[in-house]
């Protein structure tokens, strides 16, 4: 238990989840907005409401630029240069806004006859250098100047019908929370003519050991550990070496994160981006490379942090299993682990049947509703919808008006949700009843054994007392009962 507690402290020292969430949510709530699709002067288009090409320019002009290029306070007073581009008053944008545009190359569609005349040009990706373009809006600009730059790029057709994807990257730093956030706003242009907006925020710490965390948990963790003796080594082989191997991987990943954060080139690029006035207004190729380097480095740190979370979760799971394993001496505390172990023996055949039936319904749903309902438009969407049905989270209104929807829904709910899930519950209850019965028998046997030992001990004590009486009588010269 102490081992478990110490490692939990290590985890939250190296992965401060509450801080990471706070800084990521603060930025995403400003940039990746969502809500109703009503557009008014006081309510511009939201990022997640972008659906066509014209929406992209409306969102950039009315929502994105005013949110990022902040040069005045709430009273209309000019801010000091160091307070420019302060999102939400706390998150400082660094360097500039990087906009990457991926385009497709026009080719002949290859259709015959009249169809070729109707639709002669198609677009494909051929990996050519001109299919990629990068643009940078320096954060020393005010909103009016930034809008001017966007208007010039629009006149050059930087985003048009040949565009495949647009990725807008914003790098921010929060000194209060000691962390960076790389926000990527992606607009995917589909061949059907619509646009899918997606957003990702990658929060990372800026200082490995700062105000909010220290070396203490690492030191206590290593001080706590005790090596087993040679005699105990074989018995504790799994307990020690599996956890220690996972811990070794954990600290290797942590060392990589620390080295990336303290990399000289990374720090130099950060210093350059910290002062937007040191960057040319147009954003030279070197400036774009510098910003790209920092963003890529922080993305790598975010990926390693995700790996750190996974390894940490594995270690916690192993320690939790070891704690449960320590309960095997007790007939009551051991019920859970023994129930799960017994149930898993019977689950093999059940899971085969369950997967076959579930996959069948997934494919049927995609075939019947896939062309009209987003929830079943792809196989993975269909699988997610069937899982949501299973747990009562599916919105039936989305397919209610489609043909065969009622039959599909109720057949699935009866077969999978009612029959199969209750069979699974029956297997677990049967295993629990069996384990409980065995535990009761062991408890009864243990009670009986204790009672027998107590009776035997009472008999032994009685004979010892009688013997002591006889010995004392002989020593005093008094006649015993037998001599009389």
CSV table of C-alpha atoms in Angstrom, one decimal:
chain,number,residue,atom,x,y,z
A,1,UNK,CA,0.0,0.0,0.0
A,2,UNK,CA,2.9,2.4,0.8
A,3,UNK,CA,4.5,1.5,-2.5
A,4,UNK,CA,1.2,2.3,-4.3
A,5,UNK,CA,0.9,5.7,-2.5
A,6,UNK,CA,4.4,6.8,-3.2
A,7,UNK,CA,4.1,6.0,-6.9
A,8,UNK,CA,0.8,7.8,-7.1
A,9,UNK,CA,2.6,10.9,-5.8
A,10,UNK,CA,5.3,10.4,-8.4
A,11,UNK,CA,2.6,10.2,-11.2
A,12,UNK,CA,0.9,13.5,-10.2
A,13,UNK,CA,4.3,15.2,-9.8
A,14,UNK,CA,5.4,14.4,-13.4
A,15,UNK,CA,1.9,14.5,-15.0
A,16,UNK,CA,-0.1,17.3,-13.3
A,17,UNK,CA,-3.3,16.5,-15.0
A,18,UNK,CA,-5.4,19.3,-13.4
A,19,UNK,CA,-2.9,22.0,-14.6
A,20,UNK,CA,-2.7,20.5,-18.0
A,21,UNK,CA,-6.4,20.4,-18.4
A,22,UNK,CA,-6.9,23.9,-17.1
A,23,UNK,CA,-4.4,25.4,-19.6
A,24,UNK,CA,-5.7,23.4,-22.5
A,25,UNK,CA,-9.3,24.2,-21.8
A,26,UNK,CA,-8.6,27.9,-21.4
A,27,UNK,CA,-7.1,28.1,-24.9
A,28,UNK,CA,-9.6,25.8,-26.7
A,29,UNK,CA,-12.6,27.5,-25.2
A,30,UNK,CA,-11.4,30.8,-26.9
A,31,UNK,CA,-10.2,29.4,-30.3
A,32,UNK,CA,-12.2,26.2,-30.9
A,33,UNK,CA,-15.7,27.6,-30.2
A,34,UNK,CA,-18.9,25.8,-30.6
A,35,UNK,CA,-22.6,26.4,-30.2
A,36,UNK,CA,-25.6,27.5,-32.1
A,37,UNK,CA,-25.3,28.4,-35.8
A,38,UNK,CA,-27.1,31.8,-35.6
A,39,UNK,CA,-24.7,34.5,-36.9
A,40,UNK,CA,-25.2,38.1,-35.6
A,41,UNK,CA,-22.8,41.1,-35.2
A,42,UNK,CA,-22.4,40.0,-31.5
A,43,UNK,CA,-22.2,36.3,-32.3
A,44,UNK,CA,-19.8,35.5,-35.1
A,45,UNK,CA,-19.6,32.1,-36.7
A,46,UNK,CA,-18.2,29.4,-34.4
A,47,UNK,CA,-15.3,27.2,-35.4
A,48,UNK,CA,-17.2,23.9,-35.3
A,49,UNK,CA,-20.0,25.4,-37.4
A,50,UNK,CA,-17.7,25.8,-40.4
A,51,UNK,CA,-19.2,23.8,-43.3
A,52,UNK,CA,-18.2,25.4,-46.6
A,53,UNK,CA,-15.5,27.5,-48.1
A,54,UNK,CA,-17.1,30.9,-47.5
A,55,UNK,CA,-17.4,30.0,-43.7
A,56,UNK,CA,-13.6,29.7,-43.5
A,57,UNK,CA,-13.0,33.4,-44.3
A,58,UNK,CA,-15.9,34.6,-42.2
A,59,UNK,CA,-14.6,32.7,-39.2
A,60,UNK,CA,-11.0,34.0,-39.7
A,61,UNK,CA,-12.2,37.6,-40.0
A,62,UNK,CA,-14.9,37.8,-37.3
A,63,UNK,CA,-13.8,35.2,-34.7
A,64,UNK,CA,-10.2,34.1,-35.0
A,65,UNK,CA,-8.3,37.3,-35.6
A,66,UNK,CA,-10.2,39.3,-32.8
A,67,UNK,CA,-9.5,36.5,-30.3
A,68,UNK,CA,-5.8,36.2,-31.0
A,69,UNK,CA,-4.5,39.6,-32.1
A,70,UNK,CA,-5.4,41.5,-28.9
A,71,UNK,CA,-3.7,44.9,-28.6
A,72,UNK,CA,-6.3,46.7,-26.5
A,73,UNK,CA,-7.9,46.0,-23.2
A,74,UNK,CA,-11.6,45.8,-22.4
A,75,UNK,CA,-11.8,49.6,-22.2
A,76,UNK,CA,-10.2,50.2,-25.6
A,77,UNK,CA,-6.9,51.4,-24.2
A,78,UNK,CA,-3.7,50.3,-26.0
A,79,UNK,CA,-1.8,47.5,-24.2
A,80,UNK,CA,1.9,47.4,-23.6
A,81,UNK,CA,3.8,45.4,-26.2
A,82,UNK,CA,4.5,42.6,-23.7
A,83,UNK,CA,0.8,42.2,-23.2
A,84,UNK,CA,-0.1,41.7,-26.9
A,85,UNK,CA,-1.8,38.5,-27.9
A,86,UNK,CA,-2.8,37.5,-24.4
A,87,UNK,CA,-5.6,35.0,-24.8
A,88,UNK,CA,-8.1,35.3,-22.0
A,89,UNK,CA,-5.7,37.6,-20.2
A,90,UNK,CA,-3.5,34.6,-19.1
A,91,UNK,CA,-2.2,32.6,-22.1
A,92,UNK,CA,0.5,34.4,-24.0
A,93,UNK,CA,0.7,33.6,-27.7
A,94,UNK,CA,4.3,33.2,-28.9
A,95,UNK,CA,5.9,34.2,-32.2
A,96,UNK,CA,3.0,34.1,-34.6
A,97,UNK,CA,0.1,32.2,-36.0
A,98,UNK,CA,1.3,29.4,-38.4
A,99,UNK,CA,-1.1,28.6,-41.2
A,100,UNK,CA,-0.3,25.5,-43.3
A,101,UNK,CA,-2.3,24.9,-46.5
A,102,UNK,CA,-2.2,21.5,-48.2
A,103,UNK,CA,-3.6,21.6,-51.8
A,104,UNK,CA,-4.4,19.0,-54.5
A,105,UNK,CA,-3.2,18.9,-58.1
A,106,UNK,CA,-5.8,19.3,-60.9
A,107,UNK,CA,-5.9,16.3,-63.3
A,108,UNK,CA,-8.2,15.0,-66.0
A,109,UNK,CA,-11.1,13.0,-64.6
A,110,UNK,CA,-10.8,10.5,-67.4
A,111,UNK,CA,-14.6,10.2,-67.9
A,112,UNK,CA,-15.8,9.3,-71.4
A,113,UNK,CA,-18.3,11.2,-73.6
A,114,UNK,CA,-20.6,13.8,-72.2
A,115,UNK,CA,-19.5,13.1,-68.6
A,116,UNK,CA,-16.0,14.4,-69.3
A,117,UNK,CA,-17.5,17.7,-70.5
A,118,UNK,CA,-19.7,18.0,-67.4
A,119,UNK,CA,-16.8,17.3,-65.0
A,120,UNK,CA,-13.4,17.5,-66.8
A,121,UNK,CA,-11.1,18.3,-63.8
A,122,UNK,CA,-10.5,16.2,-60.7
A,123,UNK,CA,-8.0,16.8,-57.9
A,124,UNK,CA,-5.5,14.4,-56.4
A,125,UNK,CA,-2.5,14.5,-54.2
A,126,UNK,CA,0.8,13.8,-56.1
A,127,UNK,CA,3.2,14.9,-53.4
A,128,UNK,CA,4.5,17.9,-55.4
A,129,UNK,CA,6.3,20.8,-53.6
A,130,UNK,CA,3.6,23.3,-54.7
A,131,UNK,CA,0.9,21.3,-52.9
A,132,UNK,CA,2.1,22.8,-49.6
A,133,UNK,CA,2.2,26.4,-48.5
A,134,UNK,CA,2.9,28.0,-45.1
A,135,UNK,CA,1.9,31.4,-44.0
A,136,UNK,CA,2.7,33.3,-40.8
A,137,UNK,CA,0.8,36.2,-39.1
A,138,UNK,CA,3.2,37.9,-36.6
A,139,UNK,CA,1.7,38.7,-33.2
A,140,UNK,CA,3.0,42.2,-33.2
A,141,UNK,CA,0.2,43.1,-35.7
A,142,UNK,CA,-3.0,44.5,-34.5
A,143,UNK,CA,-6.4,43.1,-35.6
A,144,UNK,CA,-6.7,45.5,-38.6
A,145,UNK,CA,-3.2,44.7,-39.9
A,146,UNK,CA,-3.8,41.0,-39.5
A,147,UNK,CA,-7.1,41.2,-41.5
A,148,UNK,CA,-5.2,43.1,-44.2
A,149,UNK,CA,-2.7,40.3,-44.5
A,150,UNK,CA,-5.6,37.7,-44.8
A,151,UNK,CA,-7.3,39.8,-47.5
A,152,UNK,CA,-4.0,39.9,-49.5
A,153,UNK,CA,-3.6,36.1,-49.3
A,154,UNK,CA,-7.3,35.6,-50.2
A,155,UNK,CA,-6.8,37.6,-53.4
A,156,UNK,CA,-3.9,35.2,-54.2
A,157,UNK,CA,-6.3,32.2,-53.8
A,158,UNK,CA,-4.4,30.7,-50.9
A,159,UNK,CA,-7.5,28.7,-50.0
A,160,UNK,CA,-9.8,27.7,-52.8
A,161,UNK,CA,-11.5,24.6,-54.3
A,162,UNK,CA,-8.2,22.8,-54.7
A,163,UNK,CA,-7.4,22.9,-51.0
A,164,UNK,CA,-7.3,19.6,-49.2
A,165,UNK,CA,-6.5,20.7,-45.7
A,166,UNK,CA,-5.7,23.8,-43.6
A,167,UNK,CA,-3.9,23.6,-40.3
A,168,UNK,CA,-3.7,26.7,-38.1
A,169,UNK,CA,-1.3,26.4,-35.2
A,170,UNK,CA,-1.1,28.7,-32.2
A,171,UNK,CA,1.6,28.3,-29.5
A,172,UNK,CA,0.8,29.8,-26.1
A,173,UNK,CA,2.6,29.9,-22.7
A,174,UNK,CA,0.9,30.3,-19.3
A,175,UNK,CA,3.3,31.5,-16.6
A,176,UNK,CA,0.7,30.9,-13.8
A,177,UNK,CA,0.5,27.2,-14.7
A,178,UNK,CA,4.0,26.8,-15.9
A,179,UNK,CA,3.1,25.2,-19.2
A,180,UNK,CA,2.8,25.5,-23.0
A,181,UNK,CA,-0.2,24.6,-25.2
A,182,UNK,CA,0.0,23.9,-28.9
A,183,UNK,CA,-3.4,24.4,-30.4
A,184,UNK,CA,-4.1,23.0,-33.9
A,185,UNK,CA,-7.3,23.9,-35.7
A,186,UNK,CA,-7.7,21.7,-38.7
A,187,UNK,CA,-10.1,22.2,-41.6
A,188,UNK,CA,-10.5,19.1,-43.8
A,189,UNK,CA,-11.9,19.7,-47.3
A,190,UNK,CA,-13.8,16.6,-48.4
A,191,UNK,CA,-14.4,15.6,-52.0
A,192,UNK,CA,-18.1,15.8,-51.4
A,193,UNK,CA,-17.8,19.6,-51.0
A,194,UNK,CA,-18.2,20.0,-47.2
A,195,UNK,CA,-15.6,20.9,-44.5
A,196,UNK,CA,-15.0,19.0,-41.3
A,197,UNK,CA,-13.4,21.2,-38.5
A,198,UNK,CA,-11.4,19.4,-35.8
A,199,UNK,CA,-9.3,20.9,-33.0
A,200,UNK,CA,-6.6,19.5,-30.8
A,201,UNK,CA,-4.8,21.0,-27.8
A,202,UNK,CA,-1.5,19.6,-26.6
A,203,UNK,CA,-0.6,20.9,-23.2
A,204,UNK,CA,2.9,20.3,-21.8
A,205,UNK,CA,4.8,21.4,-18.7
A,206,UNK,CA,7.4,24.1,-19.3
A,207,UNK,CA,9.7,23.3,-16.3
A,208,UNK,CA,10.3,19.7,-15.2
A,209,UNK,CA,10.6,20.7,-11.5
A,210,UNK,CA,9.1,24.1,-10.9
A,211,UNK,CA,6.9,25.7,-8.2
A,212,UNK,CA,4.2,23.1,-8.5
A,213,UNK,CA,6.4,20.0,-8.3
A,214,UNK,CA,9.7,19.0,-6.9
A,215,UNK,CA,12.3,16.1,-6.6
A,216,UNK,CA,10.8,15.0,-3.3
A,217,UNK,CA,8.5,12.3,-4.6
A,218,UNK,CA,11.2,10.8,-6.8
A,219,UNK,CA,13.6,10.7,-3.8
A,220,UNK,CA,11.0,9.2,-1.5
A,221,UNK,CA,10.1,6.6,-4.1
A,222,UNK,CA,13.6,5.3,-4.5
A,223,UNK,CA,14.4,5.6,-0.8
A,224,UNK,CA,11.3,3.5,0.0
A,225,UNK,CA,12.4,0.5,-2.1
A,226,UNK,CA,13.9,-2.5,-0.4
A,227,UNK,CA,15.6,-5.3,-2.3
A,228,UNK,CA,14.6,-8.8,-1.4
A,229,UNK,CA,17.1,-11.3,-0.1
A,230,UNK,CA,18.3,-14.1,-2.3
A,231,UNK,CA,15.9,-16.5,-0.6
A,232,UNK,CA,13.0,-14.3,-1.4
A,233,UNK,CA,14.1,-13.4,-4.9
A,234,UNK,CA,12.4,-16.3,-6.7
A,235,UNK,CA,9.1,-15.8,-4.9
A,236,UNK,CA,9.0,-12.1,-5.7
A,237,UNK,CA,10.3,-12.4,-9.2
A,238,UNK,CA,7.1,-11.1,-10.8
A,239,UNK,CA,6.4,-8.5,-8.1
A,240,UNK,CA,9.8,-6.9,-8.3
A,241,UNK,CA,11.1,-7.2,-11.9
A,242,UNK,CA,7.9,-6.5,-13.9
A,243,UNK,CA,7.2,-3.3,-11.8
A,244,UNK,CA,10.9,-2.3,-11.9
A,245,UNK,CA,11.0,-2.7,-15.6
A,246,UNK,CA,8.0,-0.6,-16.1
A,247,UNK,CA,9.4,2.0,-13.7
A,248,UNK,CA,12.6,2.0,-15.7
A,249,UNK,CA,10.7,2.8,-18.9
A,250,UNK,CA,8.8,5.5,-17.0
A,251,UNK,CA,11.9,7.3,-16.0
A,252,UNK,CA,13.5,6.9,-19.4
A,253,UNK,CA,10.6,8.7,-21.0
A,254,UNK,CA,10.7,11.3,-18.3
A,255,UNK,CA,14.4,11.9,-19.0
A,256,UNK,CA,13.6,12.3,-22.7
A,257,UNK,CA,11.0,15.0,-21.9
A,258,UNK,CA,13.4,16.8,-19.6
A,259,UNK,CA,16.1,16.8,-22.3
A,260,UNK,CA,13.7,18.1,-24.9
A,261,UNK,CA,12.6,20.9,-22.6
A,262,UNK,CA,16.1,21.9,-21.9
A,263,UNK,CA,17.4,21.5,-25.4
A,264,UNK,CA,19.6,24.6,-26.3
A,265,UNK,CA,18.1,25.1,-29.8
A,266,UNK,CA,14.6,24.8,-28.4
A,267,UNK,CA,15.3,27.4,-25.7
A,268,UNK,CA,17.0,29.8,-28.3
A,269,UNK,CA,14.0,29.5,-30.6
A,270,UNK,CA,11.7,30.2,-27.7
A,271,UNK,CA,13.6,33.4,-26.7
A,272,UNK,CA,13.3,34.6,-30.3
A,273,UNK,CA,9.5,33.9,-30.4
A,274,UNK,CA,9.0,35.6,-27.0
A,275,UNK,CA,9.5,39.0,-28.6
A,276,UNK,CA,7.2,39.4,-31.6
A,277,UNK,CA,8.8,42.7,-32.5
A,278,UNK,CA,12.1,40.9,-33.2
A,279,UNK,CA,10.3,39.1,-36.1
A,280,UNK,CA,9.8,40.7,-39.4
A,281,UNK,CA,6.3,41.7,-40.2
A,282,UNK,CA,6.0,39.5,-43.2
A,283,UNK,CA,7.4,36.5,-41.4
A,284,UNK,CA,10.5,35.2,-43.2
A,285,UNK,CA,11.2,31.6,-44.0
A,286,UNK,CA,13.6,31.5,-41.1
A,287,UNK,CA,10.9,32.7,-38.7
A,288,UNK,CA,8.5,30.1,-40.0
A,289,UNK,CA,11.2,27.4,-39.6
A,290,UNK,CA,11.9,28.6,-36.0
A,291,UNK,CA,8.2,28.5,-35.1
A,292,UNK,CA,7.8,25.1,-36.7
A,293,UNK,CA,10.8,23.8,-34.8
A,294,UNK,CA,9.3,24.9,-31.4
A,295,UNK,CA,5.8,23.5,-32.3
A,296,UNK,CA,7.2,20.2,-33.5
A,297,UNK,CA,9.3,19.9,-30.3
A,298,UNK,CA,6.3,20.6,-28.1
A,299,UNK,CA,4.3,18.1,-30.1
A,300,UNK,CA,7.0,15.5,-29.4
A,301,UNK,CA,6.9,16.4,-25.7
A,302,UNK,CA,3.2,16.0,-25.8
A,303,UNK,CA,3.5,12.5,-27.4
A,304,UNK,CA,6.1,11.4,-24.8
A,305,UNK,CA,3.8,12.8,-22.0
A,306,UNK,CA,1.0,10.6,-23.4
A,307,UNK,CA,3.4,7.6,-23.4
A,308,UNK,CA,4.3,8.5,-19.8
A,309,UNK,CA,0.6,8.4,-18.8
A,310,UNK,CA,0.2,5.0,-20.4
A,311,UNK,CA,3.3,3.6,-18.6
A,312,UNK,CA,2.2,5.2,-15.4
A,313,UNK,CA,-1.2,3.6,-15.7
A,314,UNK,CA,0.4,0.2,-16.3
A,315,UNK,CA,2.5,0.5,-13.2
A,316,UNK,CA,-0.5,1.6,-11.1
A,317,UNK,CA,-2.4,-1.4,-12.5
A,318,UNK,CA,0.4,-3.8,-11.6
A,319,UNK,CA,0.7,-2.4,-8.1
A,320,UNK,CA,-3.1,-2.7,-7.7
A,321,UNK,CA,-3.0,-6.3,-8.8
A,322,UNK,CA,-0.2,-7.0,-6.3
A,323,UNK,CA,-2.3,-5.5,-3.5
A,324,UNK,CA,-5.2,-7.8,-4.5
A,325,UNK,CA,-2.8,-10.7,-4.7
A,326,UNK,CA,-1.7,-10.0,-1.1
A,327,UNK,CA,-5.4,-10.6,0.0
A,328,UNK,CA,-5.3,-14.2,-1.1
A,329,UNK,CA,-4.7,-15.4,2.5
A,330,UNK,CA,-8.1,-14.0,3.6
A,331,UNK,CA,-11.2,-15.9,2.4
A,332,UNK,CA,-13.4,-12.8,2.3
A,333,UNK,CA,-11.0,-10.2,0.8
A,334,UNK,CA,-10.0,-12.7,-1.9
A,335,UNK,CA,-13.6,-13.1,-3.2
A,336,UNK,CA,-13.3,-10.4,-5.9
A,337,UNK,CA,-10.1,-11.8,-7.5
A,338,UNK,CA,-11.3,-15.4,-7.3
A,339,UNK,CA,-14.7,-14.4,-8.8
A,340,UNK,CA,-13.1,-12.6,-11.8
A,341,UNK,CA,-10.7,-15.6,-12.3
A,342,UNK,CA,-13.5,-18.1,-12.3
A,343,UNK,CA,-15.7,-16.0,-14.5
A,344,UNK,CA,-13.0,-15.5,-17.1
A,345,UNK,CA,-12.7,-19.2,-17.6
A,346,UNK,CA,-16.3,-19.3,-18.8
A,347,UNK,CA,-16.1,-16.0,-20.8
A,348,UNK,CA,-14.0,-17.4,-23.6
A,349,UNK,CA,-16.8,-19.1,-25.6
A,350,UNK,CA,-19.3,-16.3,-24.6
A,351,UNK,CA,-17.0,-13.6,-26.0
A,352,UNK,CA,-16.7,-15.4,-29.3
A,353,UNK,CA,-20.5,-15.5,-29.7
A,354,UNK,CA,-20.8,-11.9,-28.5
A,355,UNK,CA,-18.3,-10.5,-31.0
A,356,UNK,CA,-19.9,-12.4,-33.9
A,357,UNK,CA,-23.4,-11.1,-33.1
A,358,UNK,CA,-22.1,-7.5,-32.4
A,359,UNK,CA,-20.1,-7.4,-35.6
A,360,UNK,CA,-23.1,-8.6,-37.6
A,361,UNK,CA,-25.3,-5.8,-36.3
A,362,UNK,CA,-22.5,-3.3,-36.9
A,363,UNK,CA,-22.2,-4.2,-40.5
A,364,UNK,CA,-26.0,-4.4,-41.0
A,365,UNK,CA,-26.4,-0.9,-39.5
A,366,UNK,CA,-23.7,0.6,-41.7
A,367,UNK,CA,-25.3,-1.0,-44.8
A,368,UNK,CA,-28.9,0.1,-44.1
A,369,UNK,CA,-28.3,3.6,-42.7
A,370,UNK,CA,-24.8,4.5,-43.8
A,371,UNK,CA,-25.9,6.7,-46.7
A,372,UNK,CA,-28.3,8.8,-44.7
A,373,UNK,CA,-27.1,8.9,-41.0
A,374,UNK,CA,-23.7,10.1,-39.9
A,375,UNK,CA,-23.8,7.6,-36.9
A,376,UNK,CA,-23.5,4.7,-39.4
A,377,UNK,CA,-21.7,6.4,-42.3
A,378,UNK,CA,-18.5,4.5,-41.6
A,379,UNK,CA,-17.8,1.1,-40.0
A,380,UNK,CA,-16.1,2.7,-36.9
A,381,UNK,CA,-19.0,5.1,-36.5
A,382,UNK,CA,-21.4,2.2,-36.7
A,383,UNK,CA,-19.5,0.3,-34.1
A,384,UNK,CA,-19.5,3.3,-31.8
A,385,UNK,CA,-23.3,3.7,-32.3
A,386,UNK,CA,-23.9,0.1,-31.4
A,387,UNK,CA,-21.8,0.4,-28.3
A,388,UNK,CA,-23.8,3.6,-27.3
A,389,UNK,CA,-27.1,1.6,-27.9
A,390,UNK,CA,-25.8,-1.0,-25.5
A,391,UNK,CA,-25.3,1.5,-22.7
A,392,UNK,CA,-28.3,3.6,-23.5
A,393,UNK,CA,-26.4,6.6,-24.9
A,394,UNK,CA,-27.6,6.4,-28.5
A,395,UNK,CA,-30.0,9.1,-29.8
A,396,UNK,CA,-32.7,7.1,-31.6
A,397,UNK,CA,-34.1,10.4,-33.1
A,398,UNK,CA,-31.1,10.4,-35.5
A,399,UNK,CA,-32.4,7.4,-37.4
A,400,UNK,CA,-36.1,7.4,-36.3
A,401,UNK,CA,-37.4,8.5,-39.8
A,402,UNK,CA,-35.2,6.0,-41.7
A,403,UNK,CA,-36.6,2.8,-43.1
A,404,UNK,CA,-36.2,-0.3,-41.0
A,405,UNK,CA,-34.8,1.8,-38.1
A,406,UNK,CA,-37.4,0.5,-35.5
A,407,UNK,CA,-36.9,-3.1,-36.4
A,408,UNK,CA,-33.1,-2.8,-36.3
A,409,UNK,CA,-33.1,-1.0,-33.0
A,410,UNK,CA,-35.5,-3.3,-31.1
A,411,UNK,CA,-34.0,-6.5,-32.5
A,412,UNK,CA,-30.5,-5.3,-31.5
A,413,UNK,CA,-31.7,-4.3,-28.0
A,414,UNK,CA,-33.4,-7.6,-27.4
A,415,UNK,CA,-30.6,-9.8,-28.7
A,416,UNK,CA,-27.6,-7.9,-27.4
A,417,UNK,CA,-28.7,-5.8,-24.6
A,418,UNK,CA,-31.2,-8.1,-22.9
A,419,UNK,CA,-30.2,-11.6,-23.8
A,420,UNK,CA,-26.4,-11.5,-24.1
A,421,UNK,CA,-25.8,-8.9,-21.3
A,422,UNK,CA,-27.9,-10.9,-18.9
A,423,UNK,CA,-26.0,-14.1,-19.8
A,424,UNK,CA,-22.8,-12.3,-19.0
A,425,UNK,CA,-24.3,-11.2,-15.6
A,426,UNK,CA,-25.4,-14.8,-14.9
A,427,UNK,CA,-21.9,-16.1,-15.5
A,428,UNK,CA,-20.5,-13.6,-13.0
A,429,UNK,CA,-23.2,-14.3,-10.4
A,430,UNK,CA,-22.7,-18.0,-10.8
A,431,UNK,CA,-18.9,-17.6,-10.3
A,432,UNK,CA,-19.5,-15.3,-7.3
A,433,UNK,CA,-21.9,-17.8,-5.7
A,434,UNK,CA,-19.4,-20.6,-6.2
A,435,UNK,CA,-16.5,-18.6,-4.7
A,436,UNK,CA,-18.7,-17.4,-1.8
A,437,UNK,CA,-19.7,-21.0,-1.0
A,438,UNK,CA,-16.1,-22.1,-1.0
A,439,UNK,CA,-15.1,-19.1,1.2
A,440,UNK,CA,-17.9,-20.0,3.6
A,441,UNK,CA,-16.7,-23.6,3.8
A,442,UNK,CA,-13.2,-22.5,4.4
A,443,UNK,CA,-14.3,-20.1,7.0
A,444,UNK,CA,-16.4,-22.8,8.7
A,445,UNK,CA,-13.4,-25.2,8.5
A,446,UNK,CA,-11.2,-22.6,10.0
A,447,UNK,CA,-13.7,-22.0,12.8
A,448,UNK,CA,-13.9,-25.7,13.5
A,449,UNK,CA,-10.2,-26.1,13.4
A,450,UNK,CA,-9.8,-23.2,15.9
A,451,UNK,CA,-12.4,-24.8,18.1
A,452,UNK,CA,-10.7,-28.2,18.0
A,453,UNK,CA,-7.3,-26.5,18.8
A,454,UNK,CA,-9.0,-24.7,21.7
A,455,UNK,CA,-10.5,-27.9,23.2
A,456,UNK,CA,-7.2,-29.7,22.8
A,457,UNK,CA,-5.4,-26.8,24.5
A,458,UNK,CA,-7.9,-26.8,27.3
A,459,UNK,CA,-7.3,-30.6,27.9
A,460,UNK,CA,-3.6,-30.1,27.8
A,461,UNK,CA,-3.8,-27.3,30.3
A,462,UNK,CA,-6.0,-29.3,32.6
A,463,UNK,CA,-3.6,-32.2,32.6
A,464,UNK,CA,-0.7,-29.9,33.3
A,465,UNK,CA,-2.5,-28.4,36.2
A,466,UNK,CA,-3.3,-31.8,37.7
A,467,UNK,CA,0.4,-32.8,37.2
A,468,UNK,CA,1.5,-29.6,39.0
A,469,UNK,CA,-0.8,-30.4,41.9
A,470,UNK,CA,0.6,-33.9,42.3
A,471,UNK,CA,4.2,-32.6,42.1
A,472,UNK,CA,3.5,-30.0,44.7
A,473,UNK,CA,1.9,-32.5,47.0
A,474,UNK,CA,4.8,-34.9,46.8
A,475,UNK,CA,7.2,-32.1,47.6
A,476,UNK,CA,5.3,-31.2,50.7
A,477,UNK,CA,5.0,-34.8,51.9
A,478,UNK,CA,1.2,-34.7,51.9
A,479,UNK,CA,-0.5,-37.9,50.8
A,480,UNK,CA,-2.2,-37.8,47.4
A,481,UNK,CA,-5.7,-39.2,46.7
A,482,UNK,CA,-4.2,-42.5,45.4
A,483,UNK,CA,-2.1,-43.1,48.6
A,484,UNK,CA,-5.2,-42.5,50.8
